Each structure stands twice: as C-alpha cells, then as structure tokens.
XYZ file of C-alpha atoms in Angstrom:
752
model
C 85.307 128.313 82.131
C 88.528 127.439 83.921
C 91.024 124.925 82.670
C 90.332 122.594 85.613
C 86.569 122.580 85.061
C 87.075 122.041 81.329
C 89.273 119.060 82.098
C 86.624 117.679 84.442
C 83.921 118.103 81.800
C 86.108 116.441 79.192
C 86.743 113.539 81.542
C 83.040 113.224 82.311
C 82.127 113.425 78.653
C 84.594 110.709 77.777
C 83.154 108.431 80.424
C 79.612 109.189 79.288
C 80.235 108.299 75.644
C 82.561 105.352 76.275
C 79.682 102.994 77.063
C 77.739 103.634 73.850
C 80.893 103.557 71.764
C 81.931 100.263 73.278
C 78.507 98.709 72.708
C 78.530 99.948 69.101
C 81.927 98.349 68.532
C 80.710 95.162 70.180
C 77.696 95.005 67.847
C 79.900 95.677 64.838
C 82.116 92.767 65.847
C 79.069 90.612 66.685
C 80.350 89.946 70.216
C 78.844 90.438 73.614
C 81.883 91.817 75.403
C 80.250 91.877 78.830
C 79.242 88.209 79.011
C 80.813 84.882 78.180
C 78.510 82.667 76.034
C 76.647 80.149 78.182
C 78.051 76.766 77.184
C 78.729 73.502 78.993
C 82.394 74.458 79.176
C 81.650 77.893 80.610
C 79.252 76.427 83.194
C 81.911 73.952 84.318
C 84.496 76.734 84.377
C 82.270 79.036 86.447
C 81.491 76.245 88.889
C 85.162 75.394 89.224
C 86.057 79.063 89.690
C 83.465 79.486 92.467
C 84.701 76.395 94.297
C 88.290 77.485 93.902
C 87.645 81.003 95.168
C 85.674 79.585 98.121
C 88.543 77.237 98.913
C 91.165 79.945 98.606
C 89.134 82.496 100.555
C 89.315 80.162 103.535
C 93.113 80.329 103.255
C 93.828 76.640 102.856
C 96.515 77.153 100.222
C 100.144 76.864 101.282
C 101.156 79.851 99.209
C 98.229 82.110 100.029
C 99.259 85.411 101.519
C 98.161 86.966 104.731
C 96.327 90.247 105.052
C 98.299 93.394 104.181
C 100.663 94.629 106.853
C 98.514 97.748 107.171
C 95.044 97.593 108.653
C 91.985 99.058 106.981
C 91.996 102.312 108.941
C 95.582 103.141 108.009
C 94.988 102.147 104.376
C 91.936 104.387 104.148
C 93.835 107.257 105.737
C 96.760 106.882 103.329
C 94.422 106.585 100.327
C 92.449 109.704 101.259
C 92.644 111.907 98.158
C 91.630 115.021 100.056
C 94.923 114.923 101.943
C 96.924 114.507 98.744
C 95.071 117.290 96.961
C 96.024 119.832 99.629
C 99.549 120.001 98.223
C 99.339 118.201 94.849
C 96.076 119.524 93.451
C 92.978 117.857 92.058
C 94.302 117.539 88.502
C 97.381 115.948 87.004
C 100.547 117.983 86.816
C 100.672 119.513 83.345
C 104.153 118.440 82.245
C 103.897 120.064 78.811
C 101.312 122.606 77.720
C 101.347 121.513 74.071
C 101.991 117.766 74.175
C 99.983 115.128 76.004
C 102.028 112.395 77.708
C 100.797 108.839 78.115
C 102.365 105.533 79.175
C 101.905 102.131 77.523
C 103.094 99.464 79.931
C 104.026 96.024 78.534
C 104.447 93.163 81.035
C 105.963 90.048 79.455
C 105.491 87.352 82.075
C 108.587 85.194 82.710
C 111.090 87.129 80.545
C 114.662 86.702 81.819
C 117.190 89.519 81.642
C 119.637 87.519 79.534
C 117.002 87.254 76.789
C 118.258 90.638 75.555
C 121.369 88.761 74.382
C 120.143 85.219 73.754
C 117.017 86.000 71.715
C 117.798 87.278 68.198
C 114.479 89.110 67.752
C 114.722 91.031 71.012
C 118.386 91.807 70.417
C 117.578 93.038 66.910
C 114.864 95.339 68.275
C 117.161 96.826 70.908
C 119.981 97.438 68.419
C 117.864 98.686 65.510
C 118.649 102.226 64.400
C 115.187 103.665 65.013
C 114.932 102.103 68.490
C 118.430 102.220 70.018
C 118.955 105.987 70.182
C 115.519 106.639 71.721
C 115.520 103.823 74.272
C 117.044 102.998 77.633
C 117.775 99.497 78.943
C 118.084 98.951 82.699
C 118.594 95.875 84.850
C 115.845 95.581 87.454
C 115.773 93.582 90.659
C 112.387 91.885 91.010
C 110.570 90.989 94.238
C 110.726 87.819 96.301
C 108.961 85.440 96.068
C 109.418 85.401 92.307
C 105.792 84.483 91.615
C 103.425 86.323 89.283
C 100.637 87.837 91.389
C 102.894 89.205 94.180
C 105.077 90.867 91.559
C 102.104 92.113 89.561
C 100.948 93.984 92.625
C 104.449 95.352 93.192
C 104.660 96.475 89.556
C 101.522 98.617 89.816
C 101.577 99.674 93.499
C 105.283 100.032 94.244
C 104.840 97.999 97.447
C 106.904 94.906 98.152
C 105.230 91.586 99.085
C 106.523 92.046 102.626
C 104.172 95.037 102.829
C 101.203 94.123 100.630
C 101.137 90.544 101.983
C 100.652 88.499 98.814
C 103.090 85.591 98.559
C 101.382 83.381 95.965
C 98.882 83.168 93.134
C 96.139 81.628 95.255
C 94.665 84.701 96.919
C 92.752 86.355 94.103
C 90.998 89.298 95.688
C 90.952 92.939 94.558
C 93.885 95.072 95.581
C 93.359 97.229 98.640
C 96.581 99.164 98.084
C 96.728 102.302 96.007
C 98.015 101.733 92.475
C 99.010 103.689 89.407
C 95.526 102.994 88.037
C 93.691 104.586 90.963
C 96.261 107.368 91.118
C 95.787 108.495 87.517
C 92.013 108.137 87.838
C 92.058 110.438 90.869
C 93.450 113.285 88.764
C 91.087 112.885 85.817
C 93.085 110.521 83.622
C 91.855 107.429 81.832
C 93.428 103.986 82.046
C 92.984 100.578 80.472
C 94.329 97.050 80.344
C 94.403 94.087 77.986
C 95.528 90.666 79.088
C 94.775 87.873 81.484
C 91.396 87.731 83.196
C 93.157 87.727 86.567
C 93.916 91.401 86.131
C 90.228 92.297 85.972
C 89.779 90.546 89.345
C 92.817 92.105 90.972
C 92.021 95.579 89.664
C 88.298 95.498 90.340
C 87.171 99.096 90.639
C 90.549 100.458 89.513
C 89.739 100.605 85.798
C 87.625 102.980 83.777
C 85.328 101.168 81.281
C 86.995 100.333 77.985
C 86.870 97.781 75.225
C 89.960 95.714 75.946
C 89.563 95.176 79.683
C 89.757 91.384 79.611
C 86.013 90.699 79.801
C 85.338 89.754 76.191
C 84.368 86.117 75.503
C 87.439 85.533 73.327
C 89.646 86.263 76.319
C 90.034 83.109 78.399
C 91.238 83.060 81.967
C 94.675 81.774 82.818
C 95.023 80.179 86.241
C 98.685 81.045 86.382
C 101.857 79.337 87.479
C 100.169 76.808 89.754
C 98.521 74.953 86.858
C 101.206 74.788 84.180
C 101.844 71.308 82.750
C 104.296 69.996 80.188
C 103.372 71.085 76.700
C 101.229 73.912 78.029
C 101.152 76.998 75.839
C 99.402 80.347 76.094
C 100.135 81.327 72.508
C 96.473 81.493 71.499
C 95.655 83.486 74.624
C 98.413 85.973 73.838
C 97.041 86.344 70.317
C 93.646 87.150 71.866
C 95.294 89.600 74.286
C 97.007 91.312 71.359
C 93.716 91.525 69.467
C 92.158 93.256 72.481
C 95.144 95.603 72.649
C 94.735 96.631 69.002
C 90.968 96.862 69.460
C 91.676 99.414 72.189
C 94.138 101.245 69.908
C 91.511 101.428 67.174
C 88.668 102.330 69.534
C 87.206 105.798 69.202
C 85.957 107.987 72.022
C 83.643 110.947 71.504
C 84.747 113.956 73.578
C 82.532 117.002 74.108
C 84.558 120.212 74.423
C 83.626 123.165 76.624
C 82.521 125.187 73.576
C 80.008 122.494 72.622
C 82.039 120.957 69.814
C 82.658 117.225 69.673
C 85.878 115.431 68.763
C 86.542 111.767 68.077
C 89.753 110.587 69.724
C 91.387 107.280 68.920
C 93.093 105.318 71.732
C 92.062 107.863 74.357
C 94.081 106.446 77.258
C 96.661 108.063 79.497
C 97.836 104.751 80.957
C 97.424 101.395 79.246
C 98.820 98.059 80.450
C 99.247 95.212 77.960
C 100.026 91.795 79.464
C 101.294 88.615 77.741
C 101.834 85.243 79.426
C 103.084 82.730 76.848
C 106.797 83.220 77.583
C 106.114 82.078 81.125
C 104.032 79.114 79.961
C 106.647 77.841 77.516
C 109.421 78.356 80.076
C 107.510 76.258 82.599
C 107.009 73.504 80.058
C 110.328 73.404 78.228
C 112.740 75.771 79.976
C 113.619 79.400 79.172
C 116.340 78.466 76.676
C 114.161 76.109 74.638
C 113.108 76.766 71.059
C 109.476 76.994 72.207
C 110.293 79.813 74.632
C 112.421 81.608 72.047
C 109.516 81.405 69.614
C 107.205 82.886 72.273
C 109.654 85.771 72.786
C 109.764 86.308 69.010
C 105.973 86.626 68.973
C 105.971 89.120 71.837
C 108.681 91.236 70.210
C 106.517 91.354 67.087
C 103.464 92.355 69.175
C 105.436 95.105 70.915
C 106.895 96.374 67.639
C 103.447 96.492 66.017
C 101.987 98.265 69.051
C 104.742 100.880 69.065
C 104.342 101.547 65.337
C 100.558 101.869 65.574
C 100.593 104.202 68.577
C 103.460 106.418 67.399
C 101.558 106.887 64.135
C 98.587 108.131 66.165
C 100.863 110.322 68.279
C 102.071 112.186 65.204
C 98.475 113.190 64.427
C 97.358 114.102 67.963
C 100.320 115.927 69.509
C 100.894 113.097 71.981
C 104.080 111.601 73.359
C 103.891 107.958 74.453
C 106.370 106.411 76.860
C 106.622 102.673 76.140
C 107.764 100.603 79.119
C 108.586 96.898 78.701
C 109.416 94.707 81.683
C 108.724 91.356 83.341
C 107.571 90.036 86.701
C 110.251 87.356 87.188
C 112.691 85.087 85.374
C 113.040 81.298 85.141
C 115.656 78.760 86.143
C 117.094 76.690 83.316
C 114.854 73.748 84.214
C 111.753 75.913 83.948
C 110.126 77.254 87.083
C 110.399 80.134 89.496
C 109.592 81.207 93.021
C 113.035 81.167 94.624
C 115.848 83.672 94.905
C 118.251 82.546 92.153
C 119.900 85.393 90.252
C 118.175 84.508 86.962
C 114.827 84.761 88.764
C 115.500 88.051 90.522
C 116.742 90.086 87.533
C 114.523 91.271 84.684
C 114.955 93.895 81.963
C 113.347 97.320 81.883
C 113.184 98.722 78.365
C 111.895 102.273 77.912
C 111.285 103.771 74.478
C 110.137 107.302 73.607
C 110.265 108.399 69.985
C 112.635 111.296 69.209
C 113.750 111.529 72.849
C 117.433 110.579 72.507
C 116.845 108.627 75.700
C 119.961 106.494 75.190
C 122.111 109.432 76.280
C 120.561 109.215 79.762
C 122.564 106.061 80.404
C 125.722 108.155 80.505
C 124.438 109.635 83.766
C 124.188 106.221 85.442
C 126.927 104.701 87.582
C 128.470 101.466 86.341
C 126.541 98.282 87.248
C 123.568 100.283 88.523
C 120.500 98.163 89.300
C 117.058 99.525 90.059
C 114.150 97.836 91.791
C 110.833 96.907 90.186
C 108.968 98.817 92.921
C 110.481 101.948 91.348
C 108.530 101.407 88.113
C 105.079 102.302 89.466
C 106.516 105.340 91.236
C 108.228 106.497 88.048
C 105.129 105.959 85.881
C 103.151 108.213 88.214
C 105.864 110.851 87.895
C 105.962 110.596 84.097
C 102.195 111.157 83.979
C 102.265 113.978 86.514
C 100.095 112.006 88.945
C 100.543 111.414 92.685
C 102.728 108.490 93.687
C 100.743 105.403 94.853
C 100.260 105.926 98.566
C 101.836 102.637 99.742
C 104.750 102.708 97.322
C 108.195 101.805 98.660
C 109.891 102.797 95.420
C 111.628 105.972 94.339
C 111.936 107.666 90.966
C 114.191 106.115 88.328
C 116.257 109.267 88.082
C 117.493 109.053 84.453
C 113.909 108.732 83.193
C 112.598 111.645 85.239
C 115.595 113.793 84.272
C 115.252 113.025 80.563
C 111.455 113.048 80.165
C 110.133 115.545 82.734
C 110.849 119.288 82.528
C 113.152 120.471 85.312
C 110.534 122.995 86.429
C 108.266 120.109 87.481
C 110.833 118.051 89.402
C 110.325 119.767 92.727
C 106.570 119.200 92.680
C 107.029 115.489 91.990
C 109.775 114.978 94.555
C 107.813 116.821 97.224
C 104.845 114.512 96.603
C 107.159 111.489 96.879
C 108.560 112.839 100.144
C 105.087 113.409 101.623
C 104.017 109.919 100.529
C 107.045 108.283 102.178
C 106.550 110.347 105.311
C 102.894 109.325 105.635
C 103.711 105.654 105.010
C 106.472 105.615 107.639
C 104.200 107.242 110.206
C 101.483 104.669 109.551
C 103.906 101.744 109.866
C 105.513 103.012 113.065
C 102.148 103.709 114.646
C 100.575 100.380 113.684
C 103.610 98.385 114.830
C 104.035 100.409 118.055
C 107.612 101.404 117.240
C 107.686 104.592 119.265
C 111.452 104.372 119.764
C 112.052 104.707 116.027
C 109.485 107.484 115.833
C 111.298 109.529 118.469
C 114.691 108.744 116.937
C 113.639 110.112 113.537
C 111.361 112.854 114.839
C 112.881 115.626 112.710
C 112.474 113.573 109.544
C 108.796 112.937 110.309
C 107.895 116.514 111.220
C 104.880 117.930 109.367
C 106.395 121.407 109.190
C 108.660 120.546 106.250
C 108.590 123.483 103.844
C 107.295 122.896 100.350
C 110.020 125.007 98.748
C 112.847 123.022 100.303
C 115.867 122.306 98.093
C 115.360 119.286 95.800
C 118.687 117.773 96.886
C 117.578 117.857 100.516
C 114.231 116.401 99.480
C 115.937 113.523 97.705
C 118.175 112.824 100.715
C 115.139 112.798 103.004
C 113.317 110.421 100.639
C 116.258 108.010 100.742
C 116.388 108.266 104.539
C 112.665 107.512 104.797
C 113.048 104.530 102.456
C 115.805 103.210 104.708
C 113.592 103.784 107.740
C 110.846 101.668 106.145
C 113.280 98.757 105.847
C 114.518 99.268 109.426
C 110.938 99.282 110.676
C 110.119 96.083 108.790
C 113.290 94.415 110.104
C 112.298 95.208 113.703
C 108.811 93.916 112.994
C 110.108 90.687 111.449
C 112.469 90.031 114.372
C 109.662 90.541 116.881
C 107.244 88.269 115.008
C 109.821 85.540 114.442
C 110.717 85.373 118.132
C 107.069 85.356 119.171
C 106.139 82.732 116.601
C 109.145 80.576 117.450
C 108.300 80.516 121.156
C 104.638 79.900 120.406
C 105.522 77.083 118.017
C 107.972 75.595 120.526
C 105.297 75.405 123.218
C 102.812 73.855 120.785
C 105.494 71.414 119.633
C 106.299 70.242 123.160
C 102.643 69.691 124.025
C 102.044 68.054 120.645
C 104.859 65.552 121.132
C 103.726 64.774 124.689
C 100.175 64.233 123.455
C 101.457 61.989 120.670
C 103.454 59.894 123.150
C 100.466 59.544 125.474
C 98.160 58.488 122.627
C 100.585 55.873 121.324
C 101.435 54.649 124.832
C 97.825 54.195 125.902
C 96.252 53.030 122.648
C 98.995 50.764 121.247
C 101.433 48.193 122.601
C 104.303 50.663 122.666
C 105.853 51.263 126.080
C 107.830 54.478 126.310
C 108.724 53.782 129.942
C 110.881 50.936 128.696
C 112.792 53.286 126.401
C 113.970 55.733 129.051
C 116.044 55.189 132.228
C 113.461 56.806 134.496
C 113.162 54.245 137.270
C 113.829 56.815 139.974
C 111.229 59.299 138.781
C 107.630 59.548 139.895
C 106.566 59.241 136.255
C 108.025 55.744 136.106
C 107.014 54.487 139.576
C 103.973 52.560 138.363
C 105.982 50.839 135.663
C 108.726 49.993 138.180
C 106.180 48.423 140.515
C 104.735 46.297 137.726
C 108.112 45.215 136.457
C 109.441 44.387 139.940
C 107.442 41.157 139.915
C 109.656 39.707 137.201
C 113.087 41.262 136.707
C 113.816 39.133 133.675
C 110.602 40.296 132.028
C 111.568 43.916 132.710
C 114.992 43.425 131.150
C 113.532 41.667 128.151
C 110.852 44.329 127.655
C 113.438 47.100 127.757
C 115.730 45.311 125.343
C 112.972 44.650 122.833
C 111.549 48.173 122.958
C 114.929 49.855 122.703
C 116.097 47.528 119.945
C 113.053 48.109 117.767
C 113.131 51.839 118.486
C 116.714 51.981 117.203
C 115.788 49.868 114.189
C 112.877 52.230 113.512
C 115.286 55.186 113.506
C 117.530 53.343 111.063
C 114.561 52.542 108.819
C 113.454 56.176 108.705
C 116.997 57.272 107.899
C 117.244 54.727 105.087
C 113.804 55.694 103.828
C 114.765 59.369 103.559
C 118.074 58.532 101.911
C 116.500 56.257 99.314
C 113.570 58.627 98.715
C 115.929 61.528 98.059
C 117.864 59.348 95.613
C 114.612 58.362 93.902
C 113.538 62.005 93.866
C 116.749 63.081 92.184
C 116.696 60.198 89.708
C 113.020 60.252 88.774
C 111.957 63.852 89.248
C 115.093 65.877 88.581
C 116.562 63.727 85.812
C 113.772 61.790 84.096
C 110.595 63.831 84.578
C 112.281 67.233 84.458
C 116.010 67.120 83.679
C 118.050 69.963 85.093
C 121.687 70.726 85.644
C 121.060 73.179 88.479
C 118.762 71.551 91.006
C 118.060 73.809 93.980
C 115.683 72.661 96.651
C 113.578 75.747 97.188
C 110.335 77.277 95.982
C 111.597 77.121 92.406
C 111.460 73.351 92.063
C 107.874 72.572 93.021
C 106.070 75.779 92.155
C 103.885 73.881 89.675
C 100.976 71.939 91.141
C 101.331 69.404 88.327
C 104.920 68.768 89.417
C 103.707 68.355 92.988
C 101.167 65.754 91.838
C 103.908 63.793 90.090
C 106.017 63.974 93.230
C 103.199 62.886 95.547
C 102.218 59.954 93.328
C 105.856 58.929 93.193
C 106.097 59.021 96.973
C 102.826 57.111 97.381
C 103.992 54.355 95.045
C 107.670 54.137 95.892
C 107.570 55.435 99.466
C 104.859 53.108 100.738
C 106.451 50.110 99.032
C 109.888 51.111 100.263
C 108.976 51.517 103.929
C 107.130 48.168 103.925
C 110.132 46.389 102.412
C 112.513 48.032 104.884
C 110.440 46.910 107.869
C 110.152 43.348 106.557
C 113.886 43.185 105.822
C 114.713 44.470 109.289
C 112.550 41.814 110.977
C 114.114 39.146 108.774
C 117.547 40.476 109.703
C 116.749 40.370 113.430
C 115.674 36.744 113.276
C 118.516 35.789 110.957
C 121.364 37.135 113.055
C 122.182 34.622 115.744
C 123.912 37.153 117.980
C 120.869 39.428 117.927
C 118.604 36.550 118.938
C 120.931 35.580 121.771
C 121.157 39.178 122.992
C 117.398 39.592 123.042
C 116.571 36.153 124.464
C 118.623 36.131 127.658
C 118.694 32.993 129.767
C 116.416 34.479 132.391
C 113.617 34.991 129.877
C 110.999 32.279 129.764
C 110.069 30.606 126.526
C 106.628 32.153 126.659
C 108.092 35.618 126.105
C 110.033 35.022 122.888
C 108.610 37.257 120.118
C 107.456 35.783 116.844
C 108.359 37.413 113.487
C 104.744 38.595 113.129
C 104.777 40.230 116.542
C 108.172 41.792 115.819
C 106.848 43.170 112.544
C 103.948 44.741 114.430
C 106.227 46.290 117.039
C 108.614 47.668 114.470
C 105.839 49.100 112.292
C 104.334 50.781 115.366
C 107.598 52.501 116.223
C 108.189 53.557 112.632
C 104.659 54.983 112.480
C 105.246 56.852 115.726
C 108.534 58.328 114.513
C 107.047 59.299 111.136
C 104.178 61.052 112.896
C 106.578 62.861 115.219
C 108.717 63.862 112.230
C 105.696 65.294 110.449
C 104.682 67.307 113.519
C 108.196 68.643 114.054
C 108.701 69.613 110.411
C 105.266 71.170 110.235
C 105.854 73.218 113.374
C 109.383 74.137 112.335
C 107.950 76.721 109.931
C 105.900 78.404 112.654
C 108.452 81.225 112.809
C 107.164 82.212 109.365
C 103.479 82.255 110.187
C 101.133 80.871 112.804
C 98.505 78.404 111.748
C 96.799 78.410 115.150
C 95.044 80.682 115.645
C 94.558 82.317 112.247
C 94.009 85.709 113.813
C 97.708 85.760 114.748
C 98.867 84.776 111.276
C 101.446 87.232 109.981
C 103.507 86.517 106.894
C 107.254 87.092 106.948
C 108.587 87.300 103.421
C 112.322 86.781 103.078
C 114.169 84.233 100.923
C 115.293 82.281 103.978
C 111.919 82.103 105.706
C 109.871 81.259 102.624
C 112.311 78.615 101.406
C 112.515 77.040 104.871
C 108.753 77.126 105.166
C 108.363 75.459 101.801
C 110.935 72.782 102.641
C 109.395 72.029 106.044
C 105.905 71.721 104.614
C 107.157 69.622 101.703
C 108.857 67.193 104.083
C 105.826 66.949 106.349
C 103.535 66.195 103.411
C 106.045 63.745 101.938
C 105.675 61.634 105.091
C 101.923 61.246 104.749
C 101.907 58.292 102.275
C 104.212 56.043 104.362
C 102.276 56.980 107.498
C 99.031 55.852 105.879
C 100.557 52.620 104.584
C 102.051 51.891 108.013
C 98.698 52.403 109.688
C 97.187 49.886 107.274
C 99.978 47.415 108.068
C 99.424 47.909 111.809
C 95.701 47.246 111.507
C 96.228 44.076 109.464
C 98.864 42.652 111.811
C 96.877 43.620 114.897
C 93.788 41.834 113.558
C 95.896 38.785 112.720
C 97.369 38.657 116.226
C 94.042 39.166 117.954
C 92.521 36.357 115.906
C 95.423 34.157 116.917
C 95.313 35.182 120.583
C 91.778 36.113 121.767
C 91.793 39.035 124.192
C 89.695 37.400 126.985
C 92.295 34.663 127.304
C 94.979 37.247 128.006
C 92.913 39.068 130.571
C 92.950 35.896 132.641
C 96.718 35.659 132.457
C 98.392 37.466 135.335
C 101.570 38.365 133.482
C 99.672 39.577 130.432
C 97.550 41.690 132.743
C 100.598 43.418 134.220
C 102.467 44.004 130.983
C 100.895 44.592 127.608
C 104.055 43.258 126.077
C 102.980 39.646 126.656
C 100.098 39.917 124.227
C 102.619 39.826 121.426
C 104.460 36.769 122.737
C 104.913 33.796 120.477
C 103.317 31.497 123.018
C 101.283 32.412 126.025
C 100.245 29.269 127.796
C 97.246 29.652 130.033
C 97.863 28.277 133.544
C 94.800 26.757 135.074
C-alpha cells in the first residue's frame, strides 16, 4: 500500500473512532457534550439567541458587515481543491520524514503589545531560560476595525476585513472564506478548537469532531464586546475553556494502521486553537492597566505555560514537534475599549515557541523595527504544517519562522503555492470589479505559464508585487464606490430636505417663503399675491419667521455645546474616566455604554432643549428693543404674538432644524455604504470612513430624544392654542384665511 493511501486510511480510521472515544469520555465525565441541559435559563438563552440572530440576519445592526467582496462563484472557484491539488498534491507536504509537526494556536483576546513589559508574569515567561532561547517575539499590526470577530476571521483566513466584509460582532454566520482549518482538513490533517461558543458558529463545517469543540454544557457562550458591562468578567469561562483544552490534550484516539495493528494516540491534532477572553472582559470593565486585567493576564500565562509543558511532554514520547503561537486580536485604550485606530489598539504581540529550536537566533535576520501583519499568521501556519495557503489570504510568510522551522528543500514548494494563490485571488478581484486596465497592465505577472521551477527569489518578488496589486485594486474599487455613493447620497439628501420642507410648510404654521428673498421667482408668486393685500402684514410675517429661525439656530448650537460638555463631564469623567478621550469607534463600542449615553441624552437633552426654548421666548419678550423691532408701527394690534404662540413657533423651527440635522448627518455617511437599496450596500473599511460613519450615526441618533420631546411640546401648545382660538372662527376671518400666521396672533377680533 502506498504512503498516500495509508495516510488516507489512517485519517479515516481516526475519524471513525473519534465518535465512540468522545462518547466514552463523555460518559466517564457524566456529561452530555452534544447538548446543553434543558433548564429555564437555557430556554431563555435559546429564545434570546434565535431572536438576536433573526434581528442580525436582517442587517439592522450598525456594525454588521456587508457580504464578502467576492461573490459566491468566485469563492467557489478559488476554494476548488482540485485546482490546488494539480500542483500541490492531495496530501500535506511532508516537512520531516521522522518528526510530525503540529501547531497549537493561542488567541488571548484584548492583549496589548506593551503587556510584554508591564505584566510581570508574561515578562517572566518571555525571559525565562527554558523559553527565551527557543522563542521569537514579533510586533504585529492588527486589522481595522479593531473588533473581535473581524480580526478572528483575519487570524484564520489571512483576509483583511476590507475583503471578507465583516466589520463588527453582530453578523454571526459561518465563514465562507477558506481558512487554515479547511486547508489542513483538505490534506488529511485533523484540527480542533477550545474556547468561546462563537467559534463553533463561525467555523461551522470547518472542524473535525473532537471533545473540546465548544459544545459541552460547561462551556457558556460569550456575546462579545457589544455586551460588556462594568464589573464583567470571563474568568470562569476561561477556566472552562482551559478545562476543555486539557480534556483535548488528554483525549485518546484509536488509529488503525495499514498492517491491521491499532495504536492509541493522545492529543491527535495537527492544528489546535485555544481561545481565552477574560483579558478583554477585564480591560473593558476596568482598563488594560488595572489590577483586574493584570490578574487575568497572569491566569492566561499560567494556562499557556501548563499547556506547553503538557504537550511538550507528549511530544517527547511521540516524535512530534509542536509550534506554539500566542497572539491577540486587538489591544485596548487606557480607558478600556477598542474599535478605533489608536496605536495601542493596532499593535499586538506574536510569541512563537518551539522546544529545542534556538528560534531566538532568527531575530538576528530581521531588520530593525520590523513589523508584520496579523494576516501573515494564517499564511505562515499553513506553511509550517505543509498545507496549502488559505485561498483568500492577503498575507505572506513570516520569513524568519519559515527559514528557521521549515527545511530549505521545501521552501520552493511553499512559495510556489503562495504565488499561485495570490495570482488566482488577483485575477478574481480584477474580473469581479471589472478592472481590465489593471489586468492588461500586469499581464505578465498574471500569466498562467509561470514555470514551477522558477527561482525562489523571483517567486518572492512576484508575490510581493501581487500583494501590492491587491491593495491597488481595492483602492480603485473604494474610490469608485465612494464617488458613486456620495453622488447617490447627495441626490437623496436634496430630495429628502425638499420633502421635509414641504411637509413642514403644508402641515404646520411654518412659512418658508417668508424666510427667503424669493419674491421675483415663480415659486414665491402665490405668496407675493397673498401678501400684497397687506404690506405691513408681509413685513411682520417675514420678521417673525426670520427672527425665530435665527433663534432656533442659536438654540441648536447651544444645545450641542452644552450636550458635549455634559458628555465629557458625565460620560468621560464620571462614568468612565479617561485621560485620552478620542471620539471614534473606541469610545462607544460597548452597547452598555451606548445605553448610558442615550439615557443621559434623553434626560438632560430633552430638559435642556425645553429650557433653552423657554428662555429664548422669555428673552424676546423681555428685551424692549426686540419687541419694538418686531412690532413695527404699521402692524395692527391684532397681529402681535403672545408668548405661547412664540413658544410654538420657536419649537416648530427647532424641531424642523433638528430633523434636518438628523437627515444630513445620517446621509453624510452614505459614502461608506448605501442603506437604500440594500442590494447596493458595499462596505468600505478604512479608519477614516468607519470613524466618520460612526460619528455621523451617533450624532443622528443623539438628536432623536430632543426631537421627540419637541414634538410633544408642539402638540401640547397646538392643542392649547386651538382650544383658545377655535378653527371655524378663523376660517371666517379674511386675513386668517390668507395667511396662516394670524392663527397664532394674540388677539384676532372677528369683524361682523
């Protein structure tokens, strides 16, 4: 029997016996690992989860991502294993005939890069004698937005959020992109994962069955960054995750050999991912430099140390070499929170440890201040395992790791696969986005006739050129979409404002004709004809409308100024003190923080805008010069406004301007994505666009409470005025019939 067929049989045998072994272990531990016990809490949780997934599937969340920037046909074509096998082969690349290589991948959610210096436990691990000489520490640049799920996908697929389309934690659907899990499975390897229940959703179908896959009843789901509150801790969850990890280490798999013999293998995984989330939870609650966060890091260092010791002990008995990779998905600002583009958010550590490898010497080959990208991790893991690179990866190999851990005789095979992957991805992007000019410009680079035995230096140069071409292609795409979306949003904005003016003009007592000097235009001819009957009335109407319009602008300006002061005082100093307040995604990434902010605006904002309107009306009727200016000598006594009528007018104009503000701010983010229609919704993921989008949406939603309170004020005053002045009486009055302004007069004597 050939080596390939033996490997296939071994893989099949492992899969066949895994199920019975797992069930046996489950019975021994008296747990049903496939089902959560049916309790009141679990029923409520399941109901909540269904409602939440239904809500998110309809894409109502602000941070939900769009579809991937590759359609299904191109994704299926790129993921076609038959194409990859034509040059890579159906089995993994045998890096060493005598020693099996596997990767254990630790993701410590929310770990900042500076923790390697500020946390004593982590620093002690990195500088310990047994660890330092066999490890390599690199500074990695993480992906924007610095949110968990987008970066999780980047960490296992090598694709940036601008390609895979996820920009938040709200779109929990299985990955459609190729990943290191599907890649190693395609060449007969086995993978596993312990950690948050989200991973089992995201990686649905990408995992071979195993004991610690996040489905056991002791493993509770974590709803991620959006639901962190003060005092929140995931310590107990991380303990459960670590128990699952060690359960996987201690699990035994029965393998049937080609000669009929059977072996029992412990921790029979080629790739295993172990996730921990408590560092992120404590950082959200208390800040990354707090004692709670430092304690969480201490726990994780202990978990990692125990895992390394347990697995290296197994390796010594099974002729296996394990590559331990430790990294994070994002950092935290000092206040606690993430999502923006601050330096502490965008830099995370990459720690690689391989026993007896002298890996520390590889750092001598690196240029000073070298920084790699987190999309390179998935690509490098595939290379270390001798598996094909994930088909949508934008990353390249982390050269010191490949040079130190992969035999030189295998480099060419790996780099040729990376070149073919980049070439196929570029072709798919250029074809889908109709960028024929770029395709013709780089025709030689995209030619299929590239020889397999080409020099590795040339291969590496071509890979770098293709990576640059991917960024150029995405830049062209972003520019095109932004211009299209901006023009589309501008047209919608113009029609929206016109519609708003018409609605307010026809359904309220506001008169926009009186605001503008349009007497010579056809639009204003009807108003001119009506006002010609009484010139003094026309002058008075214009003065009143323009005066209250200006006062409304002043009120809105004061409201924003005072609300920002209140926001800084209450939110940024009392609720969550911080010495580096940056208004971007970082500040309000927690839904709990958003609730505090909204309640604060409802309470203070509604009260504030009411007080400002009342004070303005009092000011108008208190200033003698203002009264004289408004009440010119030509104006009859019957047209002098009362304080109640003035309050109504002013509140109407403030409501109108608030509504217009909300529309303008809401539409100002249309360059990022289109909300109407959804079929044209394309996400543009850059720090500028996402931060501007977040700010525009935040402002538009911040104006909702005062708008609602103003509408209530308008209704109350309107009812009061209509009770005081019955409408039929005004219909009989000639002047009131010609100008709606008279309805709000202090006195309106009926002439018989």
